[in-house]
Amino acid sequence: MRKALFAAVPLLVLALAPAALAQTKSPEDVKRADALFKQAQKLRDAGQMSQACADFAESLRLDPALGTLLNLADCHAAEGKTATALAEFEQAEHQAQARKDRERESFARDQVSALSPRLSYVQLAPAPGATFDTVTLDGAPLERTTWSGHVALDPGVHKFVFSAQGKVARTIDVTVSGPGAQTVPVASLDPIAAPPPPPPPPRPPPPPPPEPAQGSPLRTVGFVLGGVGVVGIGLGSYFGVTAISNKNSGNAHCSGKFCDPQGLSDESDAHSAATVSTVAFAVGAVALAAGAYFVFTAPSSQSARLEVGPLVLARGGGAAAGVTW
């Protein structure tokens, strides 16, 4: 049992040599440590073990005396913290042996022997192939050399955390209730799941709808020319009827080749109306033909301009229309 591995609460006195600590303590620390020591003795006698052990520990921190360490170990043993008490008695035994204090060395050794049968142990049992980078016990790193041995623990609940690079850490709570050893199986750590792939980039916005096709300018010109043609045909018809009416009226005032003034006036009006009718019919026909041509043959995108002007002929007149683009 003396060779068992321990994982008790660490104390400053277990890490530093008494000589080194003696060089750092001040008279105020010694005075405060003595007061705490006396207060802890009274609390222990009153059965207030938890506070008594806390005061012994603080007194030991301020003035690491061998007697204080022995009292702290005895307090922890009475409190039921067997693993902590055994580690402190072993440390006290080593200090007493170094000082050649045979009485305290013997006392500490006897306490170690008395506490050994009361110890509680935990044996870690990793699954085949399970590997760890670190193991912590109650938040403190656990030495790798203890992973395969018996770890002495105080009664109560203790938390083991097993970690490895690229693996999900596993936490195991172990309840220690009495003397003896218990085995704690440790399964292999699960690999850390790969992060989910990044979301796909947002889709580009849809292209804007095409602009509505605009009517061809030439087609518009065709419709305008068609309108001009209709007007021309209408005017030609009107003046044609007028010419016929004037001609009939003039014939009533003429006898052969001789006409009275009214007949001559009607003949002149009939000739003028006939000329206008002819020109209007011609312009209307040309405009209708040109309009139909532009409406049915106009390209989809073309800019054009309609030009209309008077037309002077040798025996009469008229109108001319043209398109430029």
Tab-separated table of C-alpha atoms in Angstrom:
chain	number	residue	atom	x	y	z
A	1	MET	CA	0.000	0.000	0.000
A	2	ARG	CA	2.858	2.415	0.673
A	3	LYS	CA	3.622	2.330	-3.069
A	4	ALA	CA	0.130	3.312	-4.185
A	5	LEU	CA	-0.221	6.437	-6.302
A	6	PHE	CA	-2.084	9.331	-4.699
A	7	ALA	CA	-4.097	12.212	-6.148
A	8	ALA	CA	-5.013	14.196	-3.067
A	9	VAL	CA	-5.506	17.952	-2.716
A	10	PRO	CA	-2.112	19.583	-3.510
A	11	LEU	CA	-0.519	21.644	-0.772
A	12	LEU	CA	2.119	24.310	-1.111
A	13	VAL	CA	4.189	22.560	1.518
A	14	LEU	CA	4.377	19.467	-0.650
A	15	ALA	CA	5.999	21.376	-3.475
A	16	LEU	CA	8.492	23.606	-1.712
A	17	ALA	CA	11.261	22.727	0.722
A	18	PRO	CA	10.812	24.011	4.278
A	19	ALA	CA	14.108	25.905	4.104
A	20	ALA	CA	12.984	27.830	1.035
A	21	LEU	CA	9.663	28.658	2.676
A	22	ALA	CA	11.366	29.810	5.841
A	23	GLN	CA	13.239	32.441	3.846
A	24	THR	CA	10.005	34.004	2.586
A	25	LYS	CA	7.915	34.165	5.774
A	26	SER	CA	7.688	37.454	7.668
A	27	PRO	CA	7.141	38.075	11.400
A	28	GLU	CA	3.574	39.102	10.590
A	29	ASP	CA	3.027	35.811	8.782
A	30	VAL	CA	4.386	33.844	11.742
A	31	LYS	CA	2.153	35.739	14.141
A	32	ARG	CA	-0.915	35.258	11.967
A	33	ALA	CA	-0.071	31.562	11.485
A	34	ASP	CA	0.189	31.008	15.245
A	35	ALA	CA	-3.194	32.660	15.800
A	36	LEU	CA	-4.811	30.511	13.124
A	37	PHE	CA	-3.214	27.374	14.573
A	38	LYS	CA	-4.658	28.025	18.031
A	39	GLN	CA	-8.050	28.858	16.540
A	40	ALA	CA	-8.008	25.635	14.496
A	41	GLN	CA	-7.283	23.571	17.626
A	42	LYS	CA	-10.328	25.035	19.361
A	43	LEU	CA	-12.527	24.405	16.333
A	44	ARG	CA	-11.301	20.790	16.113
A	45	ASP	CA	-12.054	20.248	19.773
A	46	ALA	CA	-15.529	21.673	19.146
A	47	GLY	CA	-16.091	19.194	16.311
A	48	GLN	CA	-16.052	21.850	13.556
A	49	MET	CA	-13.677	19.859	11.383
A	50	SER	CA	-14.203	21.603	8.053
A	51	GLN	CA	-13.345	25.080	9.367
A	52	ALA	CA	-10.582	23.696	11.594
A	53	CYS	CA	-8.882	22.037	8.599
A	54	ALA	CA	-9.186	25.273	6.605
A	55	ASP	CA	-7.475	27.243	9.382
A	56	PHE	CA	-4.694	24.617	9.767
A	57	ALA	CA	-4.100	24.808	5.983
A	58	GLU	CA	-3.857	28.618	6.022
A	59	SER	CA	-1.546	28.531	9.032
A	60	LEU	CA	0.657	26.023	7.199
A	61	ARG	CA	0.763	28.302	4.130
A	62	LEU	CA	1.913	31.272	6.224
A	63	ASP	CA	4.402	29.304	8.353
A	64	PRO	CA	5.133	25.765	7.049
A	65	ALA	CA	5.947	24.113	10.367
A	66	LEU	CA	6.144	20.333	10.699
A	67	GLY	CA	3.788	20.345	13.695
A	68	THR	CA	1.163	22.255	11.696
A	69	LEU	CA	1.428	19.731	8.863
A	70	LEU	CA	0.868	16.847	11.284
A	71	ASN	CA	-2.167	18.579	12.780
A	72	LEU	CA	-3.584	19.268	9.326
A	73	ALA	CA	-3.146	15.611	8.332
A	74	ASP	CA	-4.820	14.489	11.564
A	75	CYS	CA	-7.709	16.934	10.911
A	76	HIS	CA	-8.237	15.601	7.389
A	77	ALA	CA	-8.195	12.045	8.675
A	78	ALA	CA	-10.883	12.940	11.207
A	79	GLU	CA	-12.864	14.663	8.443
A	80	GLY	CA	-12.809	11.439	6.398
A	81	LYS	CA	-10.452	12.653	3.676
A	82	THR	CA	-8.275	9.597	3.943
A	83	ALA	CA	-6.264	10.017	0.737
A	84	THR	CA	-5.426	13.635	1.536
A	85	ALA	CA	-4.494	12.779	5.117
A	86	LEU	CA	-2.256	9.869	4.072
A	87	ALA	CA	-0.374	12.069	1.560
A	88	GLU	CA	0.189	14.702	4.269
A	89	PHE	CA	1.385	12.129	6.829
A	90	GLU	CA	3.817	10.710	4.261
A	91	GLN	CA	5.171	14.205	3.623
A	92	ALA	CA	5.492	14.812	7.357
A	93	GLU	CA	7.350	11.505	7.728
A	94	HIS	CA	9.871	12.591	5.051
A	95	GLN	CA	10.386	15.987	6.691
A	96	ALA	CA	10.853	14.453	10.134
A	97	GLN	CA	13.330	11.953	8.726
A	98	ALA	CA	15.294	14.789	7.097
A	99	ARG	CA	15.395	16.627	10.448
A	100	LYS	CA	16.225	13.434	12.333
A	101	ASP	CA	13.099	13.964	14.434
A	102	ARG	CA	12.583	10.287	15.235
A	103	GLU	CA	9.498	10.781	17.390
A	104	ARG	CA	7.501	12.637	14.740
A	105	GLU	CA	8.847	10.364	12.019
A	106	SER	CA	7.553	7.338	13.894
A	107	PHE	CA	4.207	8.994	14.594
A	108	ALA	CA	3.714	9.889	10.941
A	109	ARG	CA	4.683	6.381	9.829
A	110	ASP	CA	2.188	4.817	12.223
A	111	GLN	CA	-0.586	7.066	10.860
A	112	VAL	CA	0.261	6.056	7.287
A	113	SER	CA	-0.018	2.402	8.278
A	114	ALA	CA	-3.314	3.020	10.039
A	115	LEU	CA	-4.846	4.926	7.124
A	116	SER	CA	-3.737	2.592	4.317
A	117	PRO	CA	-6.505	-0.010	4.839
A	118	ARG	CA	-9.114	2.767	4.800
A	119	LEU	CA	-8.114	4.165	1.407
A	120	SER	CA	-10.407	4.257	-1.636
A	121	TYR	CA	-8.850	3.672	-5.050
A	122	VAL	CA	-9.909	4.174	-8.643
A	123	GLN	CA	-8.430	2.112	-11.464
A	124	LEU	CA	-8.861	3.646	-14.945
A	125	ALA	CA	-9.572	1.034	-17.631
A	126	PRO	CA	-9.342	2.565	-21.119
A	127	ALA	CA	-10.930	0.585	-23.952
A	128	PRO	CA	-8.535	-1.135	-26.386
A	129	GLY	CA	-7.090	1.448	-28.741
A	130	ALA	CA	-8.261	4.388	-26.637
A	131	THR	CA	-5.655	7.146	-26.426
A	132	PHE	CA	-5.652	10.419	-24.529
A	133	ASP	CA	-3.476	13.507	-24.579
A	134	THR	CA	-4.514	14.812	-21.165
A	135	VAL	CA	-6.513	13.613	-18.188
A	136	THR	CA	-7.701	15.962	-15.461
A	137	LEU	CA	-9.037	15.052	-12.032
A	138	ASP	CA	-11.281	17.628	-10.371
A	139	GLY	CA	-9.844	20.290	-12.682
A	140	ALA	CA	-6.151	19.501	-12.006
A	141	PRO	CA	-3.915	17.647	-14.502
A	142	LEU	CA	-3.359	14.000	-13.619
A	143	GLU	CA	0.182	12.729	-14.119
A	144	ARG	CA	0.471	10.314	-17.036
A	145	THR	CA	2.250	7.790	-14.777
A	146	THR	CA	-0.925	7.433	-12.705
A	147	TRP	CA	-3.228	6.647	-15.654
A	148	SER	CA	-2.492	2.938	-15.470
A	149	GLY	CA	-2.242	2.641	-11.655
A	150	HIS	CA	-4.485	2.903	-8.635
A	151	VAL	CA	-5.430	6.513	-7.844
A	152	ALA	CA	-6.229	7.089	-4.162
A	153	LEU	CA	-9.175	9.466	-3.712
A	154	ASP	CA	-11.098	10.941	-0.807
A	155	PRO	CA	-14.710	9.803	-0.480
A	156	GLY	CA	-17.115	11.864	-2.553
A	157	VAL	CA	-17.777	12.693	-6.218
A	158	HIS	CA	-14.769	13.246	-8.474
A	159	LYS	CA	-14.700	14.374	-12.093
A	160	PHE	CA	-12.342	12.906	-14.685
A	161	VAL	CA	-12.000	14.616	-18.081
A	162	PHE	CA	-10.259	12.780	-20.937
A	163	SER	CA	-9.092	14.806	-23.956
A	164	ALA	CA	-7.235	14.205	-27.219
A	165	GLN	CA	-6.451	16.233	-30.309
A	166	GLY	CA	-9.288	16.065	-32.822
A	167	LYS	CA	-11.557	14.177	-30.407
A	168	VAL	CA	-14.576	15.085	-28.322
A	169	ALA	CA	-13.585	15.313	-24.648
A	170	ARG	CA	-15.319	12.841	-22.342
A	171	THR	CA	-16.292	13.628	-18.743
A	172	ILE	CA	-16.833	10.823	-16.228
A	173	ASP	CA	-18.111	11.452	-12.706
A	174	VAL	CA	-16.947	8.851	-10.193
A	175	THR	CA	-18.479	8.471	-6.749
A	176	VAL	CA	-16.106	7.142	-4.090
A	177	SER	CA	-17.989	5.863	-1.052
A	178	GLY	CA	-15.748	3.558	0.962
A	179	PRO	CA	-12.481	1.642	1.230
A	180	GLY	CA	-11.457	-0.562	-1.650
A	181	ALA	CA	-10.834	-0.242	-5.377
A	182	GLN	CA	-13.261	0.358	-8.204
A	183	THR	CA	-12.634	0.147	-11.924
A	184	VAL	CA	-13.714	2.998	-14.195
A	185	PRO	CA	-14.061	1.944	-17.851
A	186	VAL	CA	-13.181	4.667	-20.341
A	187	ALA	CA	-14.437	4.296	-23.917
A	188	SER	CA	-12.530	5.598	-26.915
A	189	LEU	CA	-13.118	9.256	-27.643
A	190	ASP	CA	-15.330	10.117	-30.580
A	191	PRO	CA	-13.801	12.164	-33.391
A	192	ILE	CA	-14.931	15.749	-33.711
A	193	ALA	CA	-17.497	15.963	-36.475
A	194	ALA	CA	-16.364	17.849	-39.534
A	195	PRO	CA	-17.899	21.310	-39.762
A	196	PRO	CA	-20.816	21.532	-42.158
A	197	PRO	CA	-19.977	22.804	-45.635
A	198	PRO	CA	-20.490	26.496	-46.158
A	199	PRO	CA	-23.845	27.442	-47.590
A	200	PRO	CA	-23.945	27.862	-51.358
A	201	PRO	CA	-23.530	31.391	-52.629
A	202	PRO	CA	-26.770	33.244	-53.174
A	203	ARG	CA	-28.265	32.919	-56.592
A	204	PRO	CA	-27.759	35.916	-58.870
A	205	PRO	CA	-30.860	38.017	-59.307
A	206	PRO	CA	-32.894	37.186	-62.391
A	207	PRO	CA	-32.256	39.379	-65.410
A	208	PRO	CA	-34.670	42.240	-65.821
A	209	PRO	CA	-37.558	41.523	-68.154
A	210	PRO	CA	-36.995	42.684	-71.703
A	211	GLU	CA	-38.397	46.052	-72.521
A	212	PRO	CA	-41.541	45.911	-74.552
A	213	ALA	CA	-40.819	46.127	-78.231
A	214	GLN	CA	-41.475	49.551	-79.599
A	215	GLY	CA	-43.421	49.947	-82.777
A	216	SER	CA	-41.391	50.510	-85.915
A	217	PRO	CA	-41.256	54.177	-86.971
A	218	LEU	CA	-41.776	53.104	-90.596
A	219	ARG	CA	-44.926	51.273	-89.593
A	220	THR	CA	-46.141	54.412	-87.893
A	221	VAL	CA	-45.375	56.338	-91.063
A	222	GLY	CA	-47.340	53.716	-92.992
A	223	PHE	CA	-50.389	54.292	-90.832
A	224	VAL	CA	-50.022	58.076	-91.239
A	225	LEU	CA	-49.767	57.692	-94.998
A	226	GLY	CA	-52.811	55.441	-94.937
A	227	GLY	CA	-54.705	58.175	-93.119
A	228	VAL	CA	-53.550	60.748	-95.663
A	229	GLY	CA	-54.655	58.407	-98.434
A	230	VAL	CA	-58.122	58.042	-96.939
A	231	VAL	CA	-58.431	61.811	-96.616
A	232	GLY	CA	-57.209	62.226	-100.197
A	233	ILE	CA	-59.760	59.730	-101.512
A	234	GLY	CA	-62.465	61.469	-99.531
A	235	LEU	CA	-61.501	64.921	-100.867
A	236	GLY	CA	-61.270	63.541	-104.400
A	237	SER	CA	-64.749	62.096	-104.096
A	238	TYR	CA	-66.149	65.339	-102.726
A	239	PHE	CA	-64.630	67.553	-105.405
A	240	GLY	CA	-65.538	64.983	-108.083
A	241	VAL	CA	-69.200	65.206	-107.094
A	242	THR	CA	-68.922	68.995	-106.963
A	243	ALA	CA	-67.404	69.079	-110.433
A	244	ILE	CA	-70.238	66.950	-111.838
A	245	SER	CA	-72.837	69.139	-110.140
A	246	ASN	CA	-71.252	72.355	-111.506
A	247	LYS	CA	-71.003	70.800	-114.953
A	248	ASN	CA	-74.697	69.941	-115.007
A	249	SER	CA	-75.601	73.405	-113.735
A	250	GLY	CA	-73.462	75.038	-116.453
A	251	ASN	CA	-75.048	72.952	-119.201
A	252	ALA	CA	-78.419	74.420	-118.281
A	253	HIS	CA	-77.100	77.919	-119.110
A	254	CYS	CA	-75.398	76.994	-122.380
A	255	SER	CA	-76.696	76.469	-125.909
A	256	GLY	CA	-74.167	74.701	-128.059
A	257	LYS	CA	-70.893	76.542	-127.659
A	258	PHE	CA	-72.440	79.683	-126.277
A	259	CYS	CA	-73.068	80.167	-122.522
A	260	ASP	CA	-74.400	82.976	-120.466
A	261	PRO	CA	-72.285	84.366	-117.592
A	262	GLN	CA	-73.761	81.903	-115.120
A	263	GLY	CA	-72.965	79.030	-117.383
A	264	LEU	CA	-69.402	80.232	-117.823
A	265	SER	CA	-68.995	80.514	-114.027
A	266	ASP	CA	-70.365	77.008	-113.513
A	267	GLU	CA	-68.063	75.615	-116.218
A	268	SER	CA	-65.011	77.245	-114.529
A	269	ASP	CA	-66.010	75.927	-111.088
A	270	ALA	CA	-66.570	72.463	-112.526
A	271	HIS	CA	-63.085	72.506	-114.137
A	272	SER	CA	-61.400	73.615	-110.874
A	273	ALA	CA	-63.268	71.025	-108.790
A	274	ALA	CA	-62.366	68.332	-111.288
A	275	THR	CA	-58.678	69.288	-111.078
A	276	VAL	CA	-58.708	69.207	-107.283
A	277	SER	CA	-60.569	65.882	-107.334
A	278	THR	CA	-58.000	64.380	-109.688
A	279	VAL	CA	-55.081	65.576	-107.563
A	280	ALA	CA	-56.755	64.407	-104.329
A	281	PHE	CA	-57.506	60.985	-105.814
A	282	ALA	CA	-53.914	60.689	-107.016
A	283	VAL	CA	-52.393	61.751	-103.694
A	284	GLY	CA	-54.811	59.483	-101.802
A	285	ALA	CA	-54.025	56.491	-103.971
A	286	VAL	CA	-50.267	57.045	-103.691
A	287	ALA	CA	-50.521	57.575	-99.914
A	288	LEU	CA	-52.608	54.433	-99.442
A	289	ALA	CA	-50.189	52.373	-101.500
A	290	ALA	CA	-47.150	53.781	-99.710
A	291	GLY	CA	-48.800	53.307	-96.287
A	292	ALA	CA	-49.643	49.699	-97.021
A	293	TYR	CA	-46.080	49.098	-98.174
A	294	PHE	CA	-44.529	50.562	-94.998
A	295	VAL	CA	-46.961	48.779	-92.690
A	296	PHE	CA	-46.265	45.331	-94.135
A	297	THR	CA	-42.553	45.697	-94.878
A	298	ALA	CA	-41.270	47.950	-92.077
A	299	PRO	CA	-38.243	46.508	-90.097
A	300	SER	CA	-38.491	46.089	-86.300
A	301	SER	CA	-36.200	49.008	-85.425
A	302	GLN	CA	-35.835	51.868	-87.853
A	303	SER	CA	-36.066	55.615	-87.576
A	304	ALA	CA	-37.845	57.382	-90.406
A	305	ARG	CA	-39.324	60.762	-91.224
A	306	LEU	CA	-42.301	61.532	-93.430
A	307	GLU	CA	-42.021	64.512	-95.719
A	308	VAL	CA	-45.086	65.865	-97.574
A	309	GLY	CA	-45.006	68.864	-99.946
A	310	PRO	CA	-46.818	70.470	-102.869
A	311	LEU	CA	-46.211	69.189	-106.406
A	312	VAL	CA	-46.382	71.596	-109.385
A	313	LEU	CA	-47.130	69.998	-112.774
A	314	ALA	CA	-47.228	71.420	-116.297
A	315	ARG	CA	-51.027	71.187	-116.464
A	316	GLY	CA	-52.173	71.343	-112.868
A	317	GLY	CA	-50.757	70.593	-109.398
A	318	GLY	CA	-50.741	68.100	-106.582
A	319	ALA	CA	-48.891	66.886	-103.523
A	320	ALA	CA	-45.806	64.715	-103.039
A	321	ALA	CA	-44.965	62.537	-100.042
A	322	GLY	CA	-41.686	60.860	-99.183
A	323	VAL	CA	-39.984	59.039	-96.330
A	324	THR	CA	-36.329	59.361	-95.271
A	325	TRP	CA	-34.432	57.136	-92.755
